[in-house]
Coordinates of C-alpha atoms in Angstrom, one line a residue:
M1 CA 4.3 -22.3 -7.8
T2 CA 2.7 -25.6 -6.9
V3 CA 4.4 -29.0 -7.3
K4 CA 1.6 -30.5 -9.2
Q5 CA -0.9 -29.0 -11.5
P6 CA -4.8 -29.2 -11.4
A7 CA -7.1 -30.6 -14.0
I8 CA -10.1 -28.8 -15.6
A9 CA -13.0 -30.6 -17.1
S10 CA -16.7 -30.0 -17.9
K11 CA -18.3 -33.5 -17.9
G12 CA -16.8 -35.3 -14.9
M13 CA -13.9 -35.4 -12.6
V14 CA -12.2 -38.1 -10.5
T15 CA -9.3 -37.5 -8.0
S16 CA -7.4 -40.1 -6.1
N17 CA -3.9 -40.9 -4.7
H18 CA -2.8 -42.8 -7.8
P19 CA -3.2 -41.9 -11.5
L20 CA -4.3 -45.4 -12.5
A21 CA -7.0 -45.3 -9.9
S22 CA -8.2 -42.0 -11.2
L23 CA -8.1 -43.5 -14.6
A24 CA -10.3 -46.3 -13.5
G25 CA -12.9 -44.0 -12.2
T26 CA -12.9 -41.7 -15.3
E27 CA -13.3 -44.9 -17.4
I28 CA -16.4 -45.9 -15.5
L29 CA -17.8 -42.3 -16.0
V30 CA -17.3 -42.5 -19.7
R31 CA -18.9 -46.0 -19.8
G32 CA -22.1 -44.6 -18.4
G33 CA -21.6 -44.9 -14.7
N34 CA -22.4 -42.1 -12.2
A35 CA -20.1 -40.6 -9.5
V36 CA -20.9 -43.4 -7.2
D37 CA -19.8 -46.1 -9.6
A38 CA -16.7 -44.0 -10.5
A39 CA -15.7 -43.5 -6.8
I40 CA -16.1 -47.3 -6.0
A41 CA -14.2 -48.2 -9.2
T42 CA -11.4 -45.9 -8.1
M43 CA -11.3 -47.5 -4.6
F44 CA -11.2 -51.1 -6.0
A45 CA -8.3 -49.9 -8.2
L46 CA -6.5 -48.4 -5.2
T47 CA -6.5 -51.8 -3.4
V48 CA -4.4 -53.0 -6.3
V49 CA -2.0 -50.0 -7.1
E50 CA -1.9 -48.5 -3.6
P51 CA -1.9 -51.7 -1.6
M52 CA -0.2 -50.2 1.5
M53 CA -3.2 -48.0 2.0
V54 CA -6.5 -49.9 1.5
T55 CA -8.0 -53.4 1.2
I56 CA -11.4 -54.9 0.6
F57 CA -11.2 -56.1 4.2
G58 CA -10.7 -52.7 5.7
A59 CA -12.6 -49.7 6.9
G60 CA -14.1 -46.5 5.6
F61 CA -16.9 -44.1 4.8
V62 CA -18.7 -43.2 1.6
N63 CA -20.1 -39.7 1.7
I64 CA -22.7 -39.3 -1.1
R65 CA -24.7 -36.2 -2.2
L66 CA -27.0 -37.0 -5.1
A67 CA -28.1 -34.4 -7.8
D68 CA -31.5 -34.2 -6.2
G69 CA -30.0 -33.1 -2.9
T70 CA -30.2 -36.5 -1.1
S71 CA -27.3 -36.9 1.3
T72 CA -26.3 -40.1 2.9
V73 CA -23.2 -41.7 4.5
I74 CA -22.4 -45.4 4.1
D75 CA -20.4 -46.5 7.2
N76 CA -18.3 -49.6 6.4
Y77 CA -15.9 -49.1 9.3
V78 CA -14.3 -52.1 11.0
T79 CA -15.7 -53.7 14.1
V80 CA -13.9 -55.4 17.1
P81 CA -14.1 -59.3 16.8
G82 CA -16.5 -61.1 19.2
A83 CA -13.6 -62.8 21.2
A84 CA -11.8 -59.5 21.9
T85 CA -11.3 -58.4 25.5
P86 CA -10.5 -54.9 27.0
D87 CA -7.2 -56.3 28.3
M88 CA -6.1 -58.4 25.3
F89 CA -3.1 -56.1 24.8
D90 CA -0.4 -54.9 27.3
P91 CA -0.3 -51.1 27.0
I92 CA 3.1 -49.4 27.2
P93 CA 3.0 -47.0 30.2
G94 CA 2.9 -43.3 29.2
S95 CA 2.1 -44.0 25.6
I96 CA -0.4 -41.6 24.0
D97 CA -0.5 -43.5 20.7
H98 CA -2.0 -46.9 21.8
K99 CA 1.5 -48.6 21.8
V100 CA 1.4 -52.1 23.3
T101 CA 4.0 -54.8 24.0
D102 CA 5.4 -56.6 20.9
E103 CA 3.3 -54.3 18.6
L104 CA 0.5 -57.0 18.7
N105 CA -2.1 -54.4 17.8
E106 CA -0.1 -53.2 14.7
V107 CA 1.4 -56.3 13.2
G108 CA 0.0 -59.8 12.8
H109 CA -3.3 -61.6 13.1
L110 CA -4.3 -60.2 16.5
S111 CA -4.2 -56.7 15.0
V112 CA -7.0 -57.4 12.5
A113 CA -10.5 -56.0 13.0
T114 CA -13.6 -57.3 11.0
G115 CA -13.5 -55.5 7.7
G116 CA -16.4 -53.9 6.0
T117 CA -15.1 -52.1 2.9
L118 CA -16.2 -54.7 0.3
L119 CA -19.8 -54.8 1.7
G120 CA -19.9 -51.0 1.9
W121 CA -18.7 -50.5 -1.6
A122 CA -21.1 -53.1 -3.0
T123 CA -24.0 -51.5 -1.1
A124 CA -23.1 -48.1 -2.5
V125 CA -23.1 -49.4 -6.1
R126 CA -26.3 -51.4 -5.6
K127 CA -28.3 -48.6 -4.1
Y128 CA -27.0 -45.5 -5.8
G129 CA -24.9 -46.6 -8.8
R130 CA -25.9 -47.3 -12.4
L131 CA -23.7 -50.1 -13.4
P132 CA -23.3 -53.7 -12.2
L133 CA -20.7 -54.3 -9.6
G134 CA -18.7 -56.6 -12.0
T135 CA -18.4 -53.8 -14.5
V136 CA -17.3 -51.4 -11.8
M137 CA -14.5 -53.8 -10.8
E138 CA -13.2 -54.4 -14.3
P139 CA -10.3 -51.9 -14.2
A140 CA -9.0 -53.1 -10.9
I141 CA -9.0 -56.7 -12.1
R142 CA -7.1 -55.6 -15.2
F143 CA -4.5 -53.8 -13.1
A144 CA -4.0 -56.8 -10.8
R145 CA -3.8 -59.3 -13.7
D146 CA -1.5 -57.2 -15.9
G147 CA 0.6 -55.5 -13.3
F148 CA 1.5 -51.8 -12.4
R149 CA 4.7 -49.8 -12.0
V150 CA 6.3 -49.3 -8.6
S151 CA 6.4 -45.6 -7.8
P152 CA 8.9 -43.9 -5.4
Y153 CA 6.1 -43.6 -2.8
L154 CA 5.3 -47.3 -2.9
R155 CA 8.9 -48.2 -2.8
A156 CA 9.6 -46.0 0.2
I157 CA 6.8 -47.5 2.3
T158 CA 7.8 -51.0 1.3
A159 CA 11.3 -50.3 2.4
M160 CA 10.0 -48.9 5.7
Q161 CA 7.9 -52.0 6.3
E162 CA 10.3 -54.5 4.9
A163 CA 11.2 -56.4 8.2
N164 CA 7.5 -57.0 9.0
I165 CA 6.5 -57.9 5.4
R166 CA 9.2 -60.6 5.4
R167 CA 7.4 -62.3 8.4
Y168 CA 4.4 -63.1 6.1
P169 CA 5.4 -65.3 3.1
A170 CA 2.3 -64.6 1.1
T171 CA 2.9 -60.8 1.5
A172 CA 6.6 -61.0 0.9
E173 CA 6.1 -63.1 -2.3
V174 CA 4.3 -60.1 -4.0
F175 CA 5.8 -57.1 -2.5
L176 CA 9.4 -58.3 -2.0
P177 CA 10.0 -60.1 -5.4
N178 CA 13.2 -62.1 -5.4
G179 CA 13.5 -61.2 -1.7
K180 CA 14.2 -57.6 -2.3
V181 CA 12.4 -54.3 -2.1
P182 CA 11.4 -53.6 -5.8
A183 CA 13.0 -50.7 -7.6
V184 CA 11.1 -47.7 -8.9
G185 CA 9.7 -48.7 -12.2
D186 CA 9.5 -52.5 -11.6
R187 CA 6.2 -54.1 -12.3
I188 CA 4.1 -55.7 -9.6
V189 CA 1.7 -58.4 -10.7
R190 CA -1.0 -59.6 -8.3
S191 CA -2.3 -62.8 -9.9
D192 CA -4.0 -64.3 -6.8
Y193 CA -5.7 -61.0 -6.0
A194 CA -6.9 -60.7 -9.6
R195 CA -8.6 -64.2 -9.3
T196 CA -10.1 -63.0 -5.9
L197 CA -11.5 -59.9 -7.5
T198 CA -12.9 -61.9 -10.4
A199 CA -14.7 -64.1 -8.1
I200 CA -16.2 -61.2 -6.2
A201 CA -17.3 -59.6 -9.5
E202 CA -19.1 -62.8 -10.3
H203 CA -20.6 -63.8 -6.9
G204 CA -20.8 -60.4 -5.2
P205 CA -19.9 -59.5 -1.6
D206 CA -21.4 -62.9 -0.3
Y207 CA -18.2 -64.5 -1.7
L208 CA -16.5 -62.9 1.4
Y209 CA -19.2 -62.5 3.9
H210 CA -20.9 -65.8 3.5
G211 CA -18.5 -67.8 1.2
P212 CA -15.1 -69.2 0.6
L213 CA -13.1 -66.0 0.9
G214 CA -14.5 -65.4 4.4
Q215 CA -13.8 -68.9 5.3
A216 CA -10.1 -68.6 4.2
I217 CA -9.8 -65.6 6.5
A218 CA -11.3 -67.5 9.4
D219 CA -9.1 -70.5 8.8
D220 CA -5.9 -68.4 8.5
M221 CA -6.9 -66.7 11.8
A222 CA -7.4 -70.0 13.5
A223 CA -4.0 -71.3 12.4
N224 CA -2.1 -68.2 13.5
G225 CA -3.5 -67.0 16.8
G226 CA -6.1 -64.6 15.4
I227 CA -9.5 -64.2 16.9
I228 CA -11.8 -63.3 13.9
T229 CA -14.3 -66.1 13.2
M230 CA -16.6 -66.8 10.3
R231 CA -19.4 -65.7 12.7
D232 CA -17.7 -62.3 13.0
I233 CA -17.6 -62.0 9.2
E234 CA -21.1 -63.2 8.6
D235 CA -22.5 -60.8 11.3
Y236 CA -20.8 -57.7 9.9
Q237 CA -23.3 -55.0 8.9
V238 CA -23.0 -51.8 6.9
H239 CA -24.8 -48.8 8.4
E240 CA -26.3 -46.0 6.5
R241 CA -26.5 -42.8 8.4
P242 CA -27.5 -39.1 7.9
P243 CA -24.3 -36.8 7.7
V244 CA -23.3 -34.4 10.3
R245 CA -23.7 -30.7 9.2
G246 CA -22.3 -27.4 10.2
S247 CA -21.4 -24.0 8.7
Y248 CA -18.4 -21.8 8.3
R249 CA -18.6 -18.2 7.0
G250 CA -21.7 -19.0 4.8
Y251 CA -20.5 -22.4 3.6
E252 CA -22.2 -25.7 4.7
I253 CA -19.9 -28.5 5.9
V254 CA -21.2 -32.1 5.3
G255 CA -19.5 -35.3 6.4
P256 CA -19.8 -38.6 8.1
P257 CA -21.1 -38.7 11.7
P258 CA -19.6 -40.9 14.5
P259 CA -18.0 -43.3 14.6
S260 CA -16.1 -40.9 12.4
S261 CA -14.9 -38.1 14.6
G262 CA -13.5 -36.0 11.8
P263 CA -16.3 -33.8 10.4
L264 CA -17.7 -33.4 13.8
H265 CA -14.4 -31.8 15.0
I266 CA -13.9 -29.9 11.8
I267 CA -17.3 -28.2 12.5
E268 CA -16.2 -27.6 16.1
M269 CA -13.0 -26.0 15.1
F270 CA -14.6 -23.8 12.5
N271 CA -17.1 -22.6 15.0
L272 CA -14.2 -21.5 17.3
L273 CA -12.4 -20.0 14.4
E274 CA -15.4 -17.9 13.3
G275 CA -14.7 -15.5 16.2
F276 CA -11.3 -14.7 14.9
D277 CA -10.0 -12.7 11.9
V278 CA -8.2 -15.7 10.3
R279 CA -7.8 -13.9 7.0
G280 CA -6.3 -10.8 8.6
M281 CA -3.8 -12.9 10.5
G282 CA -2.4 -14.1 7.1
F283 CA -1.6 -17.6 5.9
G284 CA 1.5 -19.1 7.7
S285 CA 1.8 -16.2 10.3
E286 CA 2.9 -17.1 13.8
E287 CA -0.4 -15.8 15.1
M288 CA -2.4 -18.0 12.7
V289 CA -0.4 -21.2 13.4
H290 CA -0.7 -20.6 17.1
L291 CA -4.5 -20.1 16.8
W292 CA -5.0 -23.4 14.8
S293 CA -2.8 -25.2 17.4
E294 CA -5.0 -24.1 20.3
V295 CA -8.2 -24.9 18.4
M296 CA -7.0 -28.4 17.6
K297 CA -6.0 -29.1 21.2
L298 CA -9.5 -28.1 22.3
A299 CA -11.1 -30.4 19.8
F300 CA -8.8 -33.3 20.7
A301 CA -9.7 -33.0 24.4
D302 CA -13.4 -33.4 23.5
R303 CA -12.6 -36.2 21.1
F304 CA -10.9 -38.2 23.9
E305 CA -13.7 -37.7 26.3
Y306 CA -16.9 -38.0 24.3
V307 CA -16.5 -39.7 20.9
A308 CA -16.7 -43.4 20.2
D309 CA -19.0 -45.9 18.5
P310 CA -22.5 -44.4 18.8
A311 CA -24.0 -47.8 19.5
S312 CA -22.2 -48.1 22.7
T313 CA -21.5 -44.5 23.6
S314 CA -23.8 -41.5 23.8
V315 CA -22.0 -38.9 21.6
P316 CA -23.2 -35.4 22.1
V317 CA -23.0 -34.3 18.5
E318 CA -25.4 -31.4 18.5
W319 CA -23.8 -29.9 21.5
L320 CA -20.1 -30.3 20.3
T321 CA -21.0 -28.8 16.9
S322 CA -23.2 -25.9 18.2
K323 CA -22.2 -22.3 17.8
E324 CA -23.1 -21.8 21.5
Y325 CA -20.6 -24.4 22.7
A326 CA -17.9 -22.7 20.7
A327 CA -18.7 -19.4 22.1
S328 CA -18.4 -20.7 25.6
R329 CA -14.9 -22.3 24.9
R330 CA -13.5 -19.4 22.8
P331 CA -12.5 -17.2 25.8
D332 CA -10.3 -20.2 27.0
I333 CA -7.9 -19.6 24.1
D334 CA -4.9 -17.4 24.9
L335 CA -3.6 -15.8 21.6
A336 CA -0.2 -15.1 23.3
R337 CA 0.6 -18.5 25.0
S338 CA 0.3 -22.2 24.4
K339 CA -2.1 -24.0 26.7
Q340 CA -3.3 -27.6 27.4
Y341 CA -7.1 -28.0 27.5
A342 CA -9.6 -30.2 29.3
A343 CA -12.8 -31.4 27.6
G344 CA -15.8 -29.2 27.8
V345 CA -18.3 -30.0 30.6
R346 CA -21.3 -31.7 29.1
P347 CA -24.7 -30.4 30.1
A348 CA -26.4 -32.9 32.3
S349 CA -29.6 -32.8 30.2
L350 CA -27.8 -34.0 27.0
V351 CA -28.0 -37.8 26.1
E352 CA -26.7 -38.5 23.0
S353 CA -2.0 -44.8 6.8
T354 CA -5.6 -44.6 4.5
T355 CA -6.6 -43.3 1.0
H356 CA -9.2 -41.0 -0.5
C357 CA -11.0 -40.3 -3.7
C358 CA -13.6 -37.9 -4.9
A359 CA -15.9 -38.1 -8.0
I360 CA -18.4 -35.7 -9.6
D361 CA -20.4 -36.6 -12.7
E362 CA -22.2 -34.5 -15.3
D363 CA -25.5 -34.7 -13.5
G364 CA -24.1 -33.2 -10.3
N365 CA -23.9 -36.4 -8.2
I366 CA -20.9 -36.1 -5.9
V367 CA -19.0 -38.6 -3.8
A368 CA -16.2 -38.3 -1.2
T369 CA -14.9 -41.6 0.1
T370 CA -12.0 -42.4 2.5
N371 CA -10.9 -46.0 3.2
T372 CA -8.0 -47.7 5.0
L373 CA -6.2 -50.8 6.1
H374 CA -4.7 -48.4 8.7
M375 CA -0.9 -48.5 8.8
G376 CA 1.3 -49.2 5.8
F377 CA 0.3 -52.6 4.5
G378 CA -2.0 -53.0 7.5
S379 CA -1.3 -56.1 9.6
K380 CA 1.2 -57.2 6.9
V381 CA -0.8 -60.4 6.6
T382 CA -2.0 -61.7 3.3
V383 CA -4.5 -64.5 3.4
P384 CA -2.7 -67.4 1.5
G385 CA -4.0 -68.0 -1.9
T386 CA -6.2 -64.8 -2.0
G387 CA -3.8 -62.0 -2.6
M388 CA -5.8 -60.0 0.0
L389 CA -4.1 -57.9 2.6
L390 CA -5.7 -57.6 6.1
N391 CA -6.1 -54.4 8.2
D392 CA -4.5 -53.6 11.5
C393 CA -7.4 -51.4 12.7
M394 CA -7.3 -52.8 16.3
E395 CA -4.5 -50.4 16.8
L396 CA -7.1 -47.6 16.7
M397 CA -8.8 -48.9 19.8
D398 CA -7.6 -47.8 23.3
P399 CA -5.8 -50.8 24.8
T400 CA -6.4 -49.5 28.3
P401 CA -9.7 -50.7 29.8
G402 CA -12.3 -48.4 31.2
R403 CA -12.1 -45.5 28.7
T404 CA -14.5 -44.1 26.1
N405 CA -12.8 -46.0 23.3
S406 CA -11.6 -49.2 25.1
I407 CA -11.8 -52.5 23.4
A408 CA -15.3 -54.3 23.5
P409 CA -16.6 -57.1 21.4
G410 CA -18.6 -55.9 18.4
K411 CA -17.7 -52.2 19.0
R412 CA -17.3 -50.1 15.9
V413 CA -13.8 -48.6 15.8
L414 CA -13.5 -44.8 16.1
S415 CA -12.1 -43.0 13.1
S416 CA -10.7 -39.6 12.1
M417 CA -11.6 -40.0 8.5
S418 CA -13.2 -36.8 6.9
P419 CA -14.5 -37.4 3.4
T420 CA -16.1 -33.9 3.3
I421 CA -18.5 -32.1 1.0
V422 CA -18.8 -28.3 1.2
L423 CA -21.9 -26.6 -0.2
K424 CA -22.4 -22.9 -1.0
D425 CA -26.0 -21.7 -1.3
G426 CA -27.2 -25.3 -1.2
A427 CA -25.1 -26.3 -4.3
P428 CA -21.9 -28.5 -4.3
F429 CA -18.9 -26.2 -4.1
L430 CA -16.0 -28.5 -2.9
T431 CA -15.3 -32.1 -2.0
L432 CA -12.0 -33.3 -0.4
G433 CA -10.3 -35.7 1.9
C434 CA -6.9 -37.2 2.7
P435 CA -5.3 -40.0 4.7
G436 CA -3.3 -39.4 7.8
G437 CA -4.9 -41.1 10.9
L438 CA -5.5 -38.6 13.7
K439 CA -4.1 -35.8 11.6
I440 CA -6.8 -36.1 8.9
F441 CA -9.4 -33.7 10.2
G442 CA -7.0 -31.1 11.0
A443 CA -5.5 -31.2 7.5
V444 CA -8.9 -31.2 5.8
A445 CA -10.0 -28.2 7.9
Q446 CA -6.9 -26.2 7.0
A447 CA -7.5 -26.9 3.3
I448 CA -11.1 -25.6 3.4
S449 CA -9.9 -22.5 5.4
N450 CA -7.2 -22.0 2.7
V451 CA -9.8 -21.7 0.1
I452 CA -12.5 -19.7 2.1
D453 CA -10.3 -17.5 4.3
H454 CA -7.2 -17.1 2.2
G455 CA -8.6 -17.2 -1.3
M456 CA -6.2 -19.9 -2.5
T457 CA -6.8 -22.1 -5.6
L458 CA -7.6 -25.7 -4.9
Q459 CA -4.1 -26.8 -5.8
E460 CA -2.5 -24.2 -3.6
A461 CA -4.9 -25.1 -0.8
F462 CA -3.9 -28.7 -0.9
E463 CA -0.2 -28.2 -1.3
A464 CA 0.1 -25.4 1.3
P465 CA 2.1 -26.2 4.4
R466 CA 0.1 -27.8 7.3
M467 CA 0.4 -28.0 11.0
W468 CA -1.0 -30.3 13.7
D469 CA -1.3 -30.4 17.5
R470 CA -3.1 -32.5 20.0
G471 CA -0.5 -31.9 22.6
P472 CA 2.2 -32.0 24.0
F473 CA 3.9 -31.3 20.5
L474 CA 3.1 -28.9 17.7
E475 CA 4.1 -30.2 14.3
I476 CA 4.8 -27.7 11.5
E477 CA 5.9 -28.7 8.0
R478 CA 9.3 -27.5 7.0
S479 CA 7.8 -25.9 3.8
F480 CA 6.4 -22.8 5.7
S481 CA 7.9 -19.7 4.5
A482 CA 10.2 -17.9 7.0
F483 CA 10.3 -21.3 8.7
T484 CA 13.1 -20.5 11.2
A485 CA 11.5 -17.4 12.5
L486 CA 8.1 -19.1 12.7
R487 CA 9.4 -22.0 14.6
D488 CA 11.4 -19.8 17.1
G489 CA 8.4 -17.5 17.5
L490 CA 6.1 -20.5 18.4
R491 CA 8.6 -21.8 20.8
A492 CA 8.6 -18.4 22.5
R493 CA 4.9 -18.7 23.0
G494 CA 5.4 -22.0 24.8
H495 CA 5.0 -24.6 22.1
T496 CA 7.2 -27.7 21.9
V497 CA 7.7 -27.7 18.1
Q498 CA 8.5 -30.7 15.8
T499 CA 9.3 -30.1 12.2
P500 CA 8.4 -33.2 9.9
L501 CA 8.4 -33.1 6.2
K502 CA 4.7 -33.7 6.0
V503 CA 1.6 -33.6 8.2
A504 CA -1.0 -36.2 7.2
G505 CA -1.1 -37.6 3.6
G506 CA -1.9 -36.9 0.1
M507 CA -5.0 -34.7 -0.2
N508 CA -7.2 -34.7 -3.3
G509 CA -10.6 -33.2 -4.2
V510 CA -12.7 -31.4 -6.7
M511 CA -14.1 -27.9 -6.8
R512 CA -16.9 -26.4 -9.0
R513 CA -15.7 -23.1 -10.3
P514 CA -18.0 -20.0 -10.8
D515 CA -17.9 -20.8 -14.6
G516 CA -19.3 -24.2 -14.0
M517 CA -16.1 -26.1 -14.8
L518 CA -14.8 -28.8 -12.5
E519 CA -11.3 -28.3 -11.1
G520 CA -9.5 -31.4 -9.7
A521 CA -6.3 -31.3 -7.6
A522 CA -4.1 -33.7 -5.6
C523 CA -1.1 -32.7 -3.6
W524 CA 2.6 -33.7 -3.5
R525 CA 2.3 -35.8 -0.4
A526 CA 1.2 -39.0 -2.4
D527 CA 1.0 -40.2 -5.9
G528 CA -2.3 -38.4 -6.4
A529 CA -3.6 -37.3 -9.7
P530 CA -6.8 -35.6 -10.9
M531 CA -8.5 -36.8 -14.1
G532 CA -11.5 -35.5 -15.9
Y533 CA -13.1 -35.5 -19.3
S534 CA -14.8 -32.9 -21.4
G535 CA -16.0 -32.9 -25.0
G536 CA -19.3 -34.5 -26.0
D537 CA -21.2 -36.2 -28.9
A538 CA -20.6 -35.4 -32.5
I539 CA -23.0 -33.2 -34.4
V540 CA -24.6 -35.2 -37.1
E541 CA -26.7 -34.5 -40.3
G542 CA -30.2 -33.3 -39.3
S543 CA -28.9 -31.2 -36.4
D544 CA -28.4 -27.5 -36.3
P545 CA -24.7 -26.6 -36.8
P546 CA -22.8 -24.8 -34.1
M547 CA -22.4 -21.0 -34.5
W548 CA -18.7 -20.2 -34.9
R549 CA -17.3 -17.5 -32.7
N550 CA -13.9 -15.8 -33.4

């Protein structure tokens, strides 16, 4: 029995991590928009109702597959400000999570990278949508102006970040009304943000990238020790890239290329897994969890060594995603004992916190997009008078100089986002994604395997227990059946086991069933909800009547 229930529809489906956001996307589909319009409407709505996860001055990828087979990825990930230096933070010795003194890369103005979400979303609508940007933004403006209910999830994250939110008056005014963490069911109104969104709807993305909203960011930075300038904002560019592709047991995997590392390593892990009888091991078995642990550690070793902004680093995508490379590494895996792994040896000849939504329309256009302001409420900074939260994506950069992903001016930040589309016989089969930082691509890969290897329904695949390992710790969710025996068995194999409530965040997605119906699902780890619509036009005089069937 799953915690949540899926939605089934024939005309269109939108899934996201908040029901109001899914409603926004569905509204846009019914108003004549396509899947691109619906996905971007959903994302704008999420900046309002899931404010701790996404902002218009953040980072993300839009993975688009049109009904005619065209595939493209819009890269609107953040970039490092021009005044940044490799040694701008003081790394804490021994940290493997980019921790620095005084949390300067996590909280406050220095933690903010130059955001690209607004320009990326506007580009997607302009090039591939059907409706004007202003129309697409209408539901989000309405939610910001009229308010929305505080969910247990929003309240929990607000309470977790309360001390840091209090440091920034414009943020505290909205999210700590009357100086307190709001209660579940309280209404949050974001009047300043509604006015900001209305101005963007009227003037377009130039209102930020070449206008008063960008200047407000730059002025706030200058007044508070930040380093982003108006020049950084004006120089920001969206990149449109071909997706990275791979295969797993007859299914094609399609997702964003670097600077997203996620789909690249999903493909790498699947190539390794193809040499094992994953189905025969059985879901949740000690053998299966151990195998996933070893495969993930191999992928993370390669990620640390080889993957960064492709404009500054030669990323060997074809090699890392090749079946041949997987075959060469598979013998390194010991099915009896836990190991730590070094990166593969690259052939000398080669040169090379977050939210998610999915949308499918009646014509067969499909979109998966993941976007973030990184940690809960990002930098915690709201630009005064705008209602707009700023990201803390500088935490994603390695604060130690001289490494693959070290800080450099203008560098695109490395991501693990994995808005993924799965094709079967060239046709859309499944689209999915989730938040969760470094844990994203492992969670997405497990969900795909749950469907392909274990025959789960989409809802079951998303809600099934997850694990994660990049070394030195193996995390397993406490919801695994026979949990104590599983944990003890893994420890006997040499794993250092941790047992969190959840690994990564709320997953959502859509699958096309064999009968042609769309099935949407969202898991228990966030406020997610699928929403679709069926039906059709009325039959009028002059048309042939339908044939009734008992």
